[in-house]
Structure formats: structure tokens, C-alpha cells
mmCIF file of C-alpha atoms in Angstrom:
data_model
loop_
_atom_site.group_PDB
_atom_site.id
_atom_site.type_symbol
_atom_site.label_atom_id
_atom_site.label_comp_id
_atom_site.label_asym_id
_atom_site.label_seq_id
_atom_site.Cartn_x
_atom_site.Cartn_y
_atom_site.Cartn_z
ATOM 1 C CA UNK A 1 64.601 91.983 79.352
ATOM 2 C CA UNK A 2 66.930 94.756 78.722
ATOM 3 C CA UNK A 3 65.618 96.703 81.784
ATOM 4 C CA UNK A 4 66.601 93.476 83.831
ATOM 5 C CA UNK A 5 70.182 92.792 82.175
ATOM 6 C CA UNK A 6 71.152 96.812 83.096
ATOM 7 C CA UNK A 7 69.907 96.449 86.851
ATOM 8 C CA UNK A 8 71.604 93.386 87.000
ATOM 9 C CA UNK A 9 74.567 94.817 85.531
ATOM 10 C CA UNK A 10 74.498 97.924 87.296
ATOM 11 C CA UNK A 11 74.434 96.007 90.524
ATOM 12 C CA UNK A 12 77.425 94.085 89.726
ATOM 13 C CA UNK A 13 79.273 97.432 89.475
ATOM 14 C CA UNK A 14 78.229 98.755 92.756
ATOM 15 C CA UNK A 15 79.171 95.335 94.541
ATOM 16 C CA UNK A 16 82.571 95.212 93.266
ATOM 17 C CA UNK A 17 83.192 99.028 93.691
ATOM 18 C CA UNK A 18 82.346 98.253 97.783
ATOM 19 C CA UNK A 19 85.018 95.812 98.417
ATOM 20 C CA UNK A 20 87.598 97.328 98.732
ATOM 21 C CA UNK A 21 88.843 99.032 102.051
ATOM 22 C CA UNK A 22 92.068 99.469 104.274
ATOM 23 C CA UNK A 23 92.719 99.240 107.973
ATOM 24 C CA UNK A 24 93.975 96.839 110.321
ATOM 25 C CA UNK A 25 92.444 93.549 109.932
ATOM 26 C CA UNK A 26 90.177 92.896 113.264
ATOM 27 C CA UNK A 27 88.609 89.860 111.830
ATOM 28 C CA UNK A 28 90.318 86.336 112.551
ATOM 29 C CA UNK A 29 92.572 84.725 110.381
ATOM 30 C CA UNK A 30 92.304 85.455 106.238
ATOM 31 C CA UNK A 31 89.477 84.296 104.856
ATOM 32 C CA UNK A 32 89.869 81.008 102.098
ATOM 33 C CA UNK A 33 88.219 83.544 98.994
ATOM 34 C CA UNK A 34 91.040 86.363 99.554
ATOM 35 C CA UNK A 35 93.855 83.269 99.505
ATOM 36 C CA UNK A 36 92.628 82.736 96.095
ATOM 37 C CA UNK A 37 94.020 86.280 94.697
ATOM 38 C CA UNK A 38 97.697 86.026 93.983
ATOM 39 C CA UNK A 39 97.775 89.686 93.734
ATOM 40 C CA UNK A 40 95.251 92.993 94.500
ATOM 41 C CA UNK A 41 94.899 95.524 91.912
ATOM 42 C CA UNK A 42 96.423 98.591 92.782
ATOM 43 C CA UNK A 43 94.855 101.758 92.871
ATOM 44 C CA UNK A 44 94.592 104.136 90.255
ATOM 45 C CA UNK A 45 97.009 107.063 90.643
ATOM 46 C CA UNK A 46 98.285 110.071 88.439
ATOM 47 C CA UNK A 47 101.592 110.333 89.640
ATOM 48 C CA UNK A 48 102.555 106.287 90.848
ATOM 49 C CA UNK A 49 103.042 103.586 88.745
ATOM 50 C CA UNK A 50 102.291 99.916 90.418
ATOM 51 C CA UNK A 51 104.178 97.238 88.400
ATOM 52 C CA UNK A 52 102.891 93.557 89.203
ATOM 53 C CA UNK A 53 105.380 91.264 90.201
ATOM 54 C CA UNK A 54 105.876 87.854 90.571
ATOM 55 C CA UNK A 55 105.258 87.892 93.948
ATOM 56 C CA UNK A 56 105.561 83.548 94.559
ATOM 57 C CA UNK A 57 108.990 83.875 92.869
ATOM 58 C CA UNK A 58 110.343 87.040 94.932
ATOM 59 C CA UNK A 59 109.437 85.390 98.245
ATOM 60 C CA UNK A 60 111.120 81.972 96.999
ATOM 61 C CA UNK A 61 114.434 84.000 96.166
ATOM 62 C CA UNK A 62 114.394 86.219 99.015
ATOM 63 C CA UNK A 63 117.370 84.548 101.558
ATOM 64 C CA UNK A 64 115.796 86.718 104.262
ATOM 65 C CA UNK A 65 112.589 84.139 104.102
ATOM 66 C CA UNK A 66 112.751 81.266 106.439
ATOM 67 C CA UNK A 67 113.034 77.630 104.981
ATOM 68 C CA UNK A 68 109.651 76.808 106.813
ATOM 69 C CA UNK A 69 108.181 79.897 105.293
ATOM 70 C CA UNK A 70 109.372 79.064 101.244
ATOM 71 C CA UNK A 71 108.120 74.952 101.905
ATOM 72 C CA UNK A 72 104.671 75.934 102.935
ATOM 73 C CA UNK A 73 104.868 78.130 99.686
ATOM 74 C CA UNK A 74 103.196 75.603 97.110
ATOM 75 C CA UNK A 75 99.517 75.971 95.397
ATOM 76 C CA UNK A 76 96.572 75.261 97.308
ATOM 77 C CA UNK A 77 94.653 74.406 94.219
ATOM 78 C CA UNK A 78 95.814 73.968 90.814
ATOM 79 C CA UNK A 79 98.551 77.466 90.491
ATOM 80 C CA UNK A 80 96.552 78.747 93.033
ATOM 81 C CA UNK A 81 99.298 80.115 95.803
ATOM 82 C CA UNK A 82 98.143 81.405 99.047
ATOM 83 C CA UNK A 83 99.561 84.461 99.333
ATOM 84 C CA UNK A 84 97.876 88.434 99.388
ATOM 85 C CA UNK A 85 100.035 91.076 97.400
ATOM 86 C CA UNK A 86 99.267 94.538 97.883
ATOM 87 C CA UNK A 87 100.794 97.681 96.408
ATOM 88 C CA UNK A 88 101.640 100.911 97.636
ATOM 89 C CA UNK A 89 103.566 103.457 98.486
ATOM 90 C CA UNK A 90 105.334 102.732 102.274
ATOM 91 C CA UNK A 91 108.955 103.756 101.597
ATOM 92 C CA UNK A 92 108.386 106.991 100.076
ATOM 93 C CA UNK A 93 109.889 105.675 95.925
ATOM 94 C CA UNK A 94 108.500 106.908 92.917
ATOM 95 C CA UNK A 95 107.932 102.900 92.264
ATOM 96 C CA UNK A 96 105.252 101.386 95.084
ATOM 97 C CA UNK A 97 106.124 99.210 97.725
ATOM 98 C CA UNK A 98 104.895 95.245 97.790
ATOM 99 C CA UNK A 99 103.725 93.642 100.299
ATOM 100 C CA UNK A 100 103.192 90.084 100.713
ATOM 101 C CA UNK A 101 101.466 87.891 102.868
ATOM 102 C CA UNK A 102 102.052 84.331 102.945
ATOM 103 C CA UNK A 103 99.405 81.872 104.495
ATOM 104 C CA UNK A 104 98.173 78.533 104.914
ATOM 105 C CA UNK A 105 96.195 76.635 102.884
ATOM 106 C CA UNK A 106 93.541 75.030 104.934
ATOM 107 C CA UNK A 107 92.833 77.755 107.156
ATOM 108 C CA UNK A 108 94.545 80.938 105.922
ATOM 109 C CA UNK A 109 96.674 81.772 108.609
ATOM 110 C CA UNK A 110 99.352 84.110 107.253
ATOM 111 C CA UNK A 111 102.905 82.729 108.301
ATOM 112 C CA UNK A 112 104.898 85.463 107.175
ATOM 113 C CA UNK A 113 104.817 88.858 106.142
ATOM 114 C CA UNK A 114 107.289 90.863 103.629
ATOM 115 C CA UNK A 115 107.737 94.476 102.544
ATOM 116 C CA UNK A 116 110.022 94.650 99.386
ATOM 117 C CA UNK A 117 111.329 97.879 98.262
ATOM 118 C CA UNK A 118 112.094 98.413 94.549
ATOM 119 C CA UNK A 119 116.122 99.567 94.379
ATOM 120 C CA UNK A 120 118.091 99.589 91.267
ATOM 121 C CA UNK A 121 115.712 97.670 89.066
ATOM 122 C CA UNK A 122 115.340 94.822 92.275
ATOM 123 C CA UNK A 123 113.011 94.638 94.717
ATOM 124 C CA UNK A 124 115.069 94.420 98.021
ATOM 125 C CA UNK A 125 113.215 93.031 101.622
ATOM 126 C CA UNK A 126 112.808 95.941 103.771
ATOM 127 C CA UNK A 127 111.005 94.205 106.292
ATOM 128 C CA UNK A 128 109.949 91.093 107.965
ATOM 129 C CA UNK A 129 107.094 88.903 110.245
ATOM 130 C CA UNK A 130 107.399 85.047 110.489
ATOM 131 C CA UNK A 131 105.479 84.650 113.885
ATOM 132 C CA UNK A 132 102.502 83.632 113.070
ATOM 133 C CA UNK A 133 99.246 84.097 112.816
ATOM 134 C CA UNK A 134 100.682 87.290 110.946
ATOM 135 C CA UNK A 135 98.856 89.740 108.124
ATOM 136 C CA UNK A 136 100.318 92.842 106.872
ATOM 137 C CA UNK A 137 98.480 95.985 105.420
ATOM 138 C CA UNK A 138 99.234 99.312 104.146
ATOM 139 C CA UNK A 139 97.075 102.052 105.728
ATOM 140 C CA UNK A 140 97.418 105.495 104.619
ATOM 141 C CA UNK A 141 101.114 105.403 104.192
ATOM 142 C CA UNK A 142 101.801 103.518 106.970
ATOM 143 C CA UNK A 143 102.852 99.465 107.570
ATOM 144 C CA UNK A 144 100.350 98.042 109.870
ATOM 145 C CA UNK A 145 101.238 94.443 111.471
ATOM 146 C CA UNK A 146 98.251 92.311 112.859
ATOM 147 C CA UNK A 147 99.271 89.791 114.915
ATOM 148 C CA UNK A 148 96.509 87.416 116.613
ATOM 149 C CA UNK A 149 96.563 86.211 120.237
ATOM 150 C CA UNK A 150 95.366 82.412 120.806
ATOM 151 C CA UNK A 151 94.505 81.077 124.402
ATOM 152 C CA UNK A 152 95.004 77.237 124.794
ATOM 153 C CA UNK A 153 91.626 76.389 123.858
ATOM 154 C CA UNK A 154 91.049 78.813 120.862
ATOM 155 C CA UNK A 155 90.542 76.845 117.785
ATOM 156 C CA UNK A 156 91.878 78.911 114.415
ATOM 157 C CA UNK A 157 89.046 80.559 113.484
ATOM 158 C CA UNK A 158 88.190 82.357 117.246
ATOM 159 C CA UNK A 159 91.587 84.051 118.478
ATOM 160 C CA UNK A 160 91.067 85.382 122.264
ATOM 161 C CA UNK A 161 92.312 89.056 120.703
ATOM 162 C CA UNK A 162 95.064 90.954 118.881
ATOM 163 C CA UNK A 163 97.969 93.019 119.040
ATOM 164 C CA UNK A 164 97.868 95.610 115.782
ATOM 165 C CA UNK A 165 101.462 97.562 115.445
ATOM 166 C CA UNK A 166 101.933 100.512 113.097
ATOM 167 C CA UNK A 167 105.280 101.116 111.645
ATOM 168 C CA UNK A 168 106.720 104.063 109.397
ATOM 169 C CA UNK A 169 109.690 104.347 107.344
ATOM 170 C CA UNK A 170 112.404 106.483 108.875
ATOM 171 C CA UNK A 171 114.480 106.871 105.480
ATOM 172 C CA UNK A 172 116.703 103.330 106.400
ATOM 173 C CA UNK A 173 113.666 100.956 107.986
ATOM 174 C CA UNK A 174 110.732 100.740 109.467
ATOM 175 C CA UNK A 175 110.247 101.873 112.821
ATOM 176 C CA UNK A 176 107.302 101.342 115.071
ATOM 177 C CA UNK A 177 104.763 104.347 115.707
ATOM 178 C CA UNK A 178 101.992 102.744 117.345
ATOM 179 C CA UNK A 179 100.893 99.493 119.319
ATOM 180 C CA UNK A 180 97.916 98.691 120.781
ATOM 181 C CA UNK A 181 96.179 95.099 121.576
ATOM 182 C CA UNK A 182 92.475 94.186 121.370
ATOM 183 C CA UNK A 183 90.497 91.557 123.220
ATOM 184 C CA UNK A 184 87.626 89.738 121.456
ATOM 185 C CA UNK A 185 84.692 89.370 123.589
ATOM 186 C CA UNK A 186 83.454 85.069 124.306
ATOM 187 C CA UNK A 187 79.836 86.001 124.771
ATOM 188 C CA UNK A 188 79.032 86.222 120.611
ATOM 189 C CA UNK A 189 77.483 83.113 119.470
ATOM 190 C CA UNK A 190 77.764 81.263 122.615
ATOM 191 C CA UNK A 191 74.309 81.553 124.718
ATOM 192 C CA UNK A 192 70.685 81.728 123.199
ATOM 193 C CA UNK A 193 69.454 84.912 121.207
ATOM 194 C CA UNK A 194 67.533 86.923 123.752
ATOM 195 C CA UNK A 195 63.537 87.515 122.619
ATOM 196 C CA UNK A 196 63.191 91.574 122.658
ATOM 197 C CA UNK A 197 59.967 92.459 124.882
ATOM 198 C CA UNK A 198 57.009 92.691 122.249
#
């Protein structure tokens, strides 16, 4: 029994140590499960010091945030807000950067994307996205901005491609590095599963 309760335990521990991961997203829209964490533990680091904020009420105050953006802003579930927080360091501050993604409830599409910048005890917008579908990401020091492509016929969940832009702070904003734009293939899922030759 103890055997069994230490495997099970240990397996646990190796699961959650595997999800976590950066990059640009290349994967649809959100999924529902990461809409339910209001915020993403930072990583552990000797020198930086990630202090959680209230990310729902910085996005409600912020006048740079679009009316549409702060109405869609209300719990999905319960206090449940769908929005991703992520914390890191972007700007080049001894405090980290915070990044938030708003989205949908239904279907997770992120309609806006915010980097705030802690100045003078505030945290100050340092950068926007409100065309959606939009998801932002740190990536190695760098602000990457995935933006999906939808042909007429594309229902939410299969976007015809995306367009992933890279941006770096120059000491005053973010400028962009990189852009480059991906087409999903049409053929996955839509024809039978081919037998292999036995």
C-alpha cells in the first residue's frame, strides 16, 4: 500500500513538473482549463522577485483598455475570470513585467493583450493588442504576439494559420524584431486514416 501511494505520488510530481513551457502558442485559441488560472506561478529566481497582482483589477483601471475589452471582463464561473497572467522580466526592472491576457469565456479567444511595467510603486501599460483572436507570451526575454488568421468558413477552434510577432524593449517601448506567419494544413482529421501495408 505504501509502495502504491509513493508511485502514485511520485507520478504526480513528474506530471506537474512537465507542464510548463514557453514559446509562441501554435495551437488554436486558449484552451477552457488554462482560462481557469487567474495567474501562473512565476519562476523561481535568485536575483528577481515576482509580486502577484491583482491582475482583474489592473486591467479594469487601466484607461488604455478598451470599453469592449473591461465589459467582457466578468467571471466565467463563480470568481473565476478568464484571463492568463504571466510574469517576467521584458523591460529589463529589477521588479518583473506582467502580462495579461484577456479572453472569452465560451471559447477562450483572448481579446486583448497587456504588458504592465512596474514604475514608482504602479504598474504602468507599456503595451497593447485588442485585435483579436490575440495571446501574448514572454519567451526568453522577449514579447511574443500570436495573432490567429480565420478564413470565412473557419469555425473558432480551426484558424486557417497565424501571424507570430516578436517584440523587444528598446529602453522607451517595445519594438518589433521579428514576424513571420504560419499556415495550418486542412488535410488533419478530414479524410479516412490510411491502413499501413501489413
Amino acid at each position: 500500500m505504501t509502495a502504491v501511494a509513493v508511485l502514485a505520488a511520485l507520478a504526480l510530481f513528474v506530471s506537474a513538473c512537465g507542464t510548463g513551457g514557453t514559446g509562441a502558442r501554435d495551437e488554436g485559441p486558449a484552451h477552457a482549463d488554462s482560462v481557469a488560472s487567474a495567474a501562473v506561478s512565476p519562476s523561481p529566481s535568485a536575483s528577481r522577485t515576482a509580486q502577484q497582482v491583482d491582475a482583474v483589477r489592473l486591467v479594469r483601471a487601466d484607461p488604455a483598455v478598451s470599453a469592449e475589452v473591461k465589459r467582457e471582463l466578468k467571471p466565467c464561473v463563480a470568481d473565476e475570470y478568464p484571463i492568463d497572467v504571466s510574469y517576467g522580466d521584458l523591460t529589463g526592472q529589477s521588479a518583473d513585467d506582467v502580462v495579461v491576457n484577456v479572453l472569452t469565456c465560451g471559447d477562450a479567444v483572448g481579446i486583448g493583450s497587456y504588458v504592465y511595467r512596474e514604475q514608482d510603486g504602479s504598474y504602468q501599460n507599456v503595451f497593447k493588442a485588442e485585435e483579436p483572436p490575440v495571446y501574448a507570451e514572454i519567451d526568453r526575454g522577449d514579447l511574443v504576439v500570436t495573432k490567429q488568421v480565420y478564413g470565412k468558413s473557419d469555425p473558432v477552434s480551426a484558424p486557417s494559420g497565424e501571424n507570430v510577432i516578436t517584440y523587444r524593449w528598446s529602453g522607451t517601448r517595445f519594438i518589433q524584431a521579428y514576424s513571420m506567419h504560419n499556415d495550418y494544413g486542412k488535410t488533419a482529421g478530414n479524410g479516412p486514416t490510411p491502413v499501413p501495408d501489413s
